[in-house]
Amino acid sequence: MHKTDVLIIGSGLAGQALALRLADRLKVTLVTKKALLDGASSWAQGGIAAVLTDEDSIDAHLQDTQIAGGGLCDPHATRYILEHARRNIEWLIAQGVPFTPDAGHPFGFHLTREGGHSHRRIIHAADATGAAVQQTLVEKVRQHPNITVLENRVAIDLITSRKLGHSEQRALGTYILNTETDHVETLLASYTVLATGGAGKVYLYTTNPDTATGDGIAMGWRAGCRVANMEFIQFHPTCLYHPEAKSFLITEAVRGEGGILRLPDGHRFMPDHDPRAELAPRDTVARSIDFEMKRHGLDCVYLDISHKPRDFLRDHFPTIYARCLELGIDISRQGIPVVPAAHYTCGGLMVDLQGRTDVANLYAAGEVAYTGLHGANRLASNSLLECLVIAESAAEDILSRQAEPLPSVPDWDESRVTDADEEVVIAHNWNELRHAMWDYVGIVRTTKRLQRAQHRIQLLTQEINEFYRNFRVSNDLIELRNLVLTADLIIQSALRRHESRGLHFSRDYPDLLPKAVPTVLVP
């Protein structure tokens, strides 16, 4: 058993930023599924959106966010997060993050532009911003005497007071599987923070790392937290299509710097779909690619930036240039084969602007949480920004509070379970789940498709829950249990929305309703 002031589950930008902001005054335990750098934050290529010049404004950023979000962004939450952007960028610079410099720029750093943005406002570190930010923070996290890092730990479920027979519900910590020893550990904390990321692995094709299995959303829901807008799963339009390129993203900034989407015959098709062409928001571009692929029976389309000089491409997109070259694709001479892939979970556990959930002493930050910023479709490069701002405000809230004493908690009981007899059941259910979600709950939906998916998910849920009750937990079983619950929440939410808005496009309800209302599910 391990006790701490603050338990943070997840080591992406939200988790690490929060840990560093708390650790000078509190004992923090940071738990991560694999290693500290294995989350989705490290994979972020584009950058962080913030108003950093006099030509730009908060109102312009707010308008861009609302347009991309299909009118469903919460205006108060959105303004709050955008107004706190610059100070958080300055905090990252003070930590030593090596953003790409630009001596001729008044802010001193190069700003790029991405789809849906009316100004150049994306501060970045070449085309590997997430990695640069995370590597900088990891060094500080590892060196801080008040931060304990527990790697190779997968959270099983939250420990709550109601499970101990109390009438009020508050978070007390979590049971966690040490995947190196296969033992379940008990972690108790005055405050617990879910910073577990999204749920991209619920789909067959995703840009997300293997760790994105909806763990925090599922754990929070089981503990009594509401979720909102789970139907809005963002499909990134341009994931590299190559058998050896697992989940490799081609950043939005390639289109921002002049990349053109073409069919195999060279036809530029985006102007046929939207006057903003390649700079339309992600939902429009993803649907357009999906339409063209289905219409022509294509495996992929091509993102062509070969008209730019080779030196420009090496300077601006060194990671993409090198990775494509490894695979035999010279982006200075040919188009990059791309397909849409599940990328970002716009909904999640409902939180306020301090990151507080419906359960006392339980916070959520980052992709696992729903603040109201992203609405029906996340604007490019607003995600890392949200991580930073909510981490800052959650830290302020936790530091302002007086911790309650922790009750005694029983250890994990394995006395009535056995080792699994056939692990193949988990592998089969995992594959069936991801195929069903891809086929029936993808970029374009119908009520019949959603009902088919729901039927399959219900059968899978029964099998998985029976398996969970009878056998010892494993990493794969924990993740599958969380994924199937998250999939059910996505389908429930999609069936409730009788319109097409943002990332949710239904053939049965192709029009917008006059009023934009979030979809809220209550446990």
Tab-separated table of C-alpha atoms in Angstrom, residues 222-459:
chain	number	residue	atom	x	y	z
A	222	ARG	CA	-18.112	3.549	-12.986
A	223	ALA	CA	-17.427	5.874	-10.017
A	224	GLY	CA	-20.455	8.044	-10.849
A	225	CYS	CA	-19.137	10.813	-13.144
A	226	ARG	CA	-21.226	12.154	-16.001
A	227	VAL	CA	-19.770	12.130	-19.513
A	228	ALA	CA	-20.543	14.550	-22.340
A	229	ASN	CA	-20.250	14.638	-26.151
A	230	MET	CA	-18.769	11.158	-26.539
A	231	GLU	CA	-20.174	10.917	-30.075
A	232	PHE	CA	-17.603	13.448	-31.298
A	233	ILE	CA	-14.547	11.364	-32.181
A	234	GLN	CA	-12.159	13.336	-34.343
A	235	PHE	CA	-10.704	11.467	-37.279
A	236	HIS	CA	-7.426	13.046	-38.342
A	237	PRO	CA	-7.589	13.397	-42.128
A	238	THR	CA	-3.978	12.487	-42.815
A	239	CYS	CA	-2.468	9.372	-41.240
A	240	LEU	CA	0.408	7.877	-43.257
A	241	TYR	CA	-0.860	4.899	-45.252
A	242	HIS	CA	1.880	2.278	-45.310
A	243	PRO	CA	2.006	-1.301	-43.926
A	244	GLU	CA	5.111	-0.493	-41.866
A	245	ALA	CA	3.947	2.926	-40.626
A	246	LYS	CA	1.810	2.120	-37.610
A	247	SER	CA	-0.176	5.160	-36.447
A	248	PHE	CA	2.184	7.722	-37.997
A	249	LEU	CA	0.520	11.124	-38.259
A	250	ILE	CA	1.134	13.674	-41.011
A	251	THR	CA	0.672	16.979	-39.197
A	252	GLU	CA	-1.955	19.547	-40.133
A	253	ALA	CA	0.897	22.009	-40.646
A	254	VAL	CA	1.827	20.280	-43.943
A	255	ARG	CA	-1.488	21.560	-45.310
A	256	GLY	CA	-0.954	24.868	-43.492
A	257	GLU	CA	2.315	25.330	-45.400
A	258	GLY	CA	0.755	24.601	-48.803
A	259	GLY	CA	0.229	20.827	-49.013
A	260	ILE	CA	-2.427	19.784	-51.585
A	261	LEU	CA	-4.694	16.725	-51.372
A	262	ARG	CA	-4.877	14.815	-54.669
A	263	LEU	CA	-6.432	11.687	-56.122
A	264	PRO	CA	-4.064	9.129	-57.712
A	265	ASP	CA	-4.676	10.815	-61.106
A	266	GLY	CA	-3.412	14.130	-59.686
A	267	HIS	CA	-6.826	15.840	-59.367
A	268	ARG	CA	-6.995	18.312	-56.452
A	269	PHE	CA	-10.356	17.445	-54.876
A	270	MET	CA	-10.731	19.622	-51.737
A	271	PRO	CA	-12.016	22.719	-53.654
A	272	ASP	CA	-14.884	20.473	-54.862
A	273	HIS	CA	-15.982	20.041	-51.232
A	274	ASP	CA	-15.239	23.325	-49.417
A	275	PRO	CA	-14.094	26.839	-50.450
A	276	ARG	CA	-11.385	26.682	-47.751
A	277	ALA	CA	-9.944	23.635	-49.576
A	278	GLU	CA	-7.077	22.004	-47.630
A	279	LEU	CA	-7.410	24.581	-44.816
A	280	ALA	CA	-10.960	23.524	-43.947
A	281	PRO	CA	-11.402	22.074	-40.421
A	282	ARG	CA	-10.486	18.441	-39.837
A	283	ASP	CA	-14.040	17.037	-39.894
A	284	THR	CA	-14.659	18.496	-43.364
A	285	VAL	CA	-11.327	17.266	-44.727
A	286	ALA	CA	-11.712	13.776	-43.209
A	287	ARG	CA	-15.252	13.388	-44.608
A	288	SER	CA	-14.111	14.625	-48.019
A	289	ILE	CA	-11.273	12.074	-48.142
A	290	ASP	CA	-13.624	9.328	-46.939
A	291	PHE	CA	-16.117	10.296	-49.705
A	292	GLU	CA	-13.475	10.253	-52.450
A	293	MET	CA	-11.982	6.947	-51.257
A	294	LYS	CA	-15.404	5.262	-51.241
A	295	ARG	CA	-16.477	6.841	-54.547
A	296	HIS	CA	-13.347	5.722	-56.395
A	297	GLY	CA	-12.640	2.527	-54.412
A	298	LEU	CA	-9.264	3.847	-53.211
A	299	ASP	CA	-7.018	2.615	-50.393
A	300	CYS	CA	-5.696	6.146	-49.842
A	301	VAL	CA	-5.306	9.642	-51.297
A	302	TYR	CA	-2.109	11.717	-51.593
A	303	LEU	CA	-0.922	14.801	-49.732
A	304	ASP	CA	1.427	16.610	-52.079
A	305	ILE	CA	3.925	19.227	-50.900
A	306	SER	CA	6.570	18.370	-53.515
A	307	HIS	CA	6.300	21.881	-55.009
A	308	LYS	CA	8.200	23.224	-51.956
A	309	PRO	CA	12.034	23.204	-51.955
A	310	ARG	CA	13.729	20.191	-50.365
A	311	ASP	CA	15.528	22.410	-47.807
A	312	PHE	CA	12.202	23.934	-46.747
A	313	LEU	CA	10.744	20.455	-46.169
A	314	ARG	CA	13.802	19.278	-44.219
A	315	ASP	CA	13.701	22.394	-42.015
A	316	HIS	CA	9.955	22.476	-41.367
A	317	PHE	CA	9.129	18.763	-41.294
A	318	PRO	CA	12.338	16.882	-40.394
A	319	THR	CA	10.527	13.991	-38.648
A	320	ILE	CA	8.042	13.449	-41.476
A	321	TYR	CA	10.717	13.876	-44.159
A	322	ALA	CA	12.991	11.289	-42.508
A	323	ARG	CA	10.240	8.761	-41.704
A	324	CYS	CA	8.802	8.894	-45.220
A	325	LEU	CA	12.290	8.517	-46.715
A	326	GLU	CA	12.840	5.403	-44.563
A	327	LEU	CA	9.731	3.946	-46.216
A	328	GLY	CA	10.863	4.867	-49.729
A	329	ILE	CA	8.712	8.022	-50.055
A	330	ASP	CA	10.583	11.166	-51.083
A	331	ILE	CA	8.127	13.938	-50.163
A	332	SER	CA	10.110	16.472	-52.212
A	333	ARG	CA	9.244	14.470	-55.357
A	334	GLN	CA	5.976	12.638	-54.676
A	335	GLY	CA	2.736	12.792	-52.706
A	336	ILE	CA	2.411	11.191	-49.263
A	337	PRO	CA	-0.194	8.367	-49.176
A	338	VAL	CA	-2.705	9.223	-46.414
A	339	VAL	CA	-5.978	7.965	-44.894
A	340	PRO	CA	-8.204	9.305	-42.092
A	341	ALA	CA	-7.763	7.636	-38.685
A	342	ALA	CA	-9.332	8.030	-35.236
A	343	HIS	CA	-7.348	10.786	-33.571
A	344	TYR	CA	-8.996	12.615	-30.678
A	345	THR	CA	-11.830	12.112	-28.196
A	346	CYS	CA	-13.616	15.489	-27.991
A	347	GLY	CA	-15.968	14.360	-25.232
A	348	GLY	CA	-15.122	12.867	-21.857
A	349	LEU	CA	-15.699	13.187	-18.131
A	350	MET	CA	-17.507	16.424	-17.334
A	351	VAL	CA	-15.279	18.825	-15.401
A	352	ASP	CA	-15.400	22.472	-14.368
A	353	LEU	CA	-12.604	24.922	-15.110
A	354	GLN	CA	-10.667	23.675	-12.072
A	355	GLY	CA	-10.756	20.131	-13.475
A	356	ARG	CA	-13.216	18.912	-10.786
A	357	THR	CA	-15.477	15.978	-11.710
A	358	ASP	CA	-18.828	15.001	-10.142
A	359	VAL	CA	-16.988	12.897	-7.528
A	360	ALA	CA	-15.384	14.753	-4.616
A	361	ASN	CA	-11.555	14.873	-4.674
A	362	LEU	CA	-11.489	13.430	-8.213
A	363	TYR	CA	-10.102	15.631	-10.997
A	364	ALA	CA	-9.635	15.064	-14.716
A	365	ALA	CA	-7.459	16.947	-17.208
A	366	GLY	CA	-6.489	16.580	-20.843
A	367	GLU	CA	-8.192	14.390	-23.429
A	368	VAL	CA	-10.022	12.310	-20.795
A	369	ALA	CA	-11.977	15.412	-19.734
A	370	TYR	CA	-14.792	17.455	-21.262
A	371	THR	CA	-14.410	21.163	-20.472
A	372	GLY	CA	-16.576	22.478	-23.313
A	373	LEU	CA	-13.602	23.825	-25.298
A	374	HIS	CA	-13.768	21.475	-28.279
A	375	GLY	CA	-17.508	21.370	-28.963
A	376	ALA	CA	-18.407	19.171	-31.921
A	377	ASN	CA	-14.878	19.227	-33.367
A	378	ARG	CA	-11.520	20.209	-31.856
A	379	LEU	CA	-9.664	23.037	-33.563
A	380	ALA	CA	-6.093	22.019	-34.414
A	381	SER	CA	-3.512	22.580	-31.640
A	382	ASN	CA	-6.075	23.491	-28.962
A	383	SER	CA	-5.552	20.141	-27.180
A	384	LEU	CA	-2.106	20.676	-25.628
A	385	LEU	CA	-3.304	24.148	-24.647
A	386	GLU	CA	-6.259	22.675	-22.746
A	387	CYS	CA	-3.904	20.256	-20.936
A	388	LEU	CA	-1.762	23.140	-19.711
A	389	VAL	CA	-4.539	25.510	-18.633
A	390	ILE	CA	-6.625	22.922	-16.754
A	391	ALA	CA	-3.476	21.506	-15.104
A	392	GLU	CA	-2.674	25.005	-13.854
A	393	SER	CA	-6.177	25.702	-12.510
A	394	ALA	CA	-6.519	22.209	-10.967
A	395	ALA	CA	-3.195	22.701	-9.178
A	396	GLU	CA	-4.387	26.043	-7.788
A	397	ASP	CA	-7.620	24.436	-6.570
A	398	ILE	CA	-5.883	21.467	-4.906
A	399	LEU	CA	-3.318	23.743	-3.217
A	400	SER	CA	-6.126	25.914	-1.804
A	401	ARG	CA	-7.850	23.001	-0.043
A	402	GLN	CA	-7.438	21.215	3.284
A	403	ALA	CA	-7.062	17.450	2.822
A	404	GLU	CA	-9.402	15.101	4.724
A	405	PRO	CA	-7.939	12.083	6.571
A	406	LEU	CA	-7.951	8.858	4.560
A	407	PRO	CA	-9.894	5.840	5.897
A	408	SER	CA	-8.427	2.327	6.007
A	409	VAL	CA	-8.938	0.498	2.714
A	410	PRO	CA	-8.819	-3.273	2.108
A	411	ASP	CA	-6.257	-4.675	-0.288
A	412	TRP	CA	-7.316	-6.143	-3.636
A	413	ASP	CA	-9.009	-9.528	-3.122
A	414	GLU	CA	-7.977	-12.298	-5.542
A	415	SER	CA	-9.095	-15.188	-3.348
A	416	ARG	CA	-12.106	-16.125	-5.548
A	417	VAL	CA	-10.564	-15.923	-9.018
A	418	THR	CA	-8.215	-18.147	-11.032
A	419	ASP	CA	-5.758	-17.688	-13.871
A	420	ALA	CA	-7.461	-17.285	-17.242
A	421	ASP	CA	-7.864	-20.559	-19.101
A	422	GLU	CA	-7.978	-19.059	-22.615
A	423	GLU	CA	-6.390	-15.644	-23.197
A	424	VAL	CA	-7.393	-15.967	-26.875
A	425	VAL	CA	-10.904	-14.835	-25.867
A	426	ILE	CA	-9.487	-11.401	-25.033
A	427	ALA	CA	-7.673	-11.119	-28.381
A	428	HIS	CA	-10.794	-12.127	-30.334
A	429	ASN	CA	-13.051	-9.712	-28.425
A	430	TRP	CA	-10.513	-6.903	-28.876
A	431	ASN	CA	-10.486	-7.413	-32.659
A	432	GLU	CA	-14.257	-7.723	-32.909
A	433	LEU	CA	-14.775	-4.528	-30.911
A	434	ARG	CA	-12.407	-2.439	-33.052
A	435	HIS	CA	-13.789	-3.775	-36.349
A	436	ALA	CA	-17.394	-3.135	-35.266
A	437	MET	CA	-16.591	0.442	-34.228
A	438	TRP	CA	-14.700	1.137	-37.474
A	439	ASP	CA	-17.429	-0.348	-39.694
A	440	TYR	CA	-20.506	1.053	-37.919
A	441	VAL	CA	-19.480	4.074	-35.791
A	442	GLY	CA	-16.980	5.745	-38.116
A	443	ILE	CA	-16.811	8.997	-40.076
A	444	VAL	CA	-20.286	8.574	-41.653
A	445	ARG	CA	-23.045	6.984	-39.538
A	446	THR	CA	-26.638	5.735	-39.827
A	447	THR	CA	-29.067	4.714	-37.104
A	448	LYS	CA	-29.061	1.128	-38.381
A	449	ARG	CA	-25.249	0.976	-38.269
A	450	LEU	CA	-25.222	2.356	-34.727
A	451	GLN	CA	-27.844	-0.182	-33.593
A	452	ARG	CA	-25.833	-3.021	-35.116
A	453	ALA	CA	-22.752	-1.822	-33.260
A	454	GLN	CA	-24.705	-1.475	-30.012
A	455	HIS	CA	-25.969	-5.057	-30.264
A	456	ARG	CA	-22.424	-6.386	-30.758
A	457	ILE	CA	-21.039	-4.243	-27.940
A	458	GLN	CA	-23.713	-5.525	-25.533
A	459	LEU	CA	-22.752	-9.149	-26.268
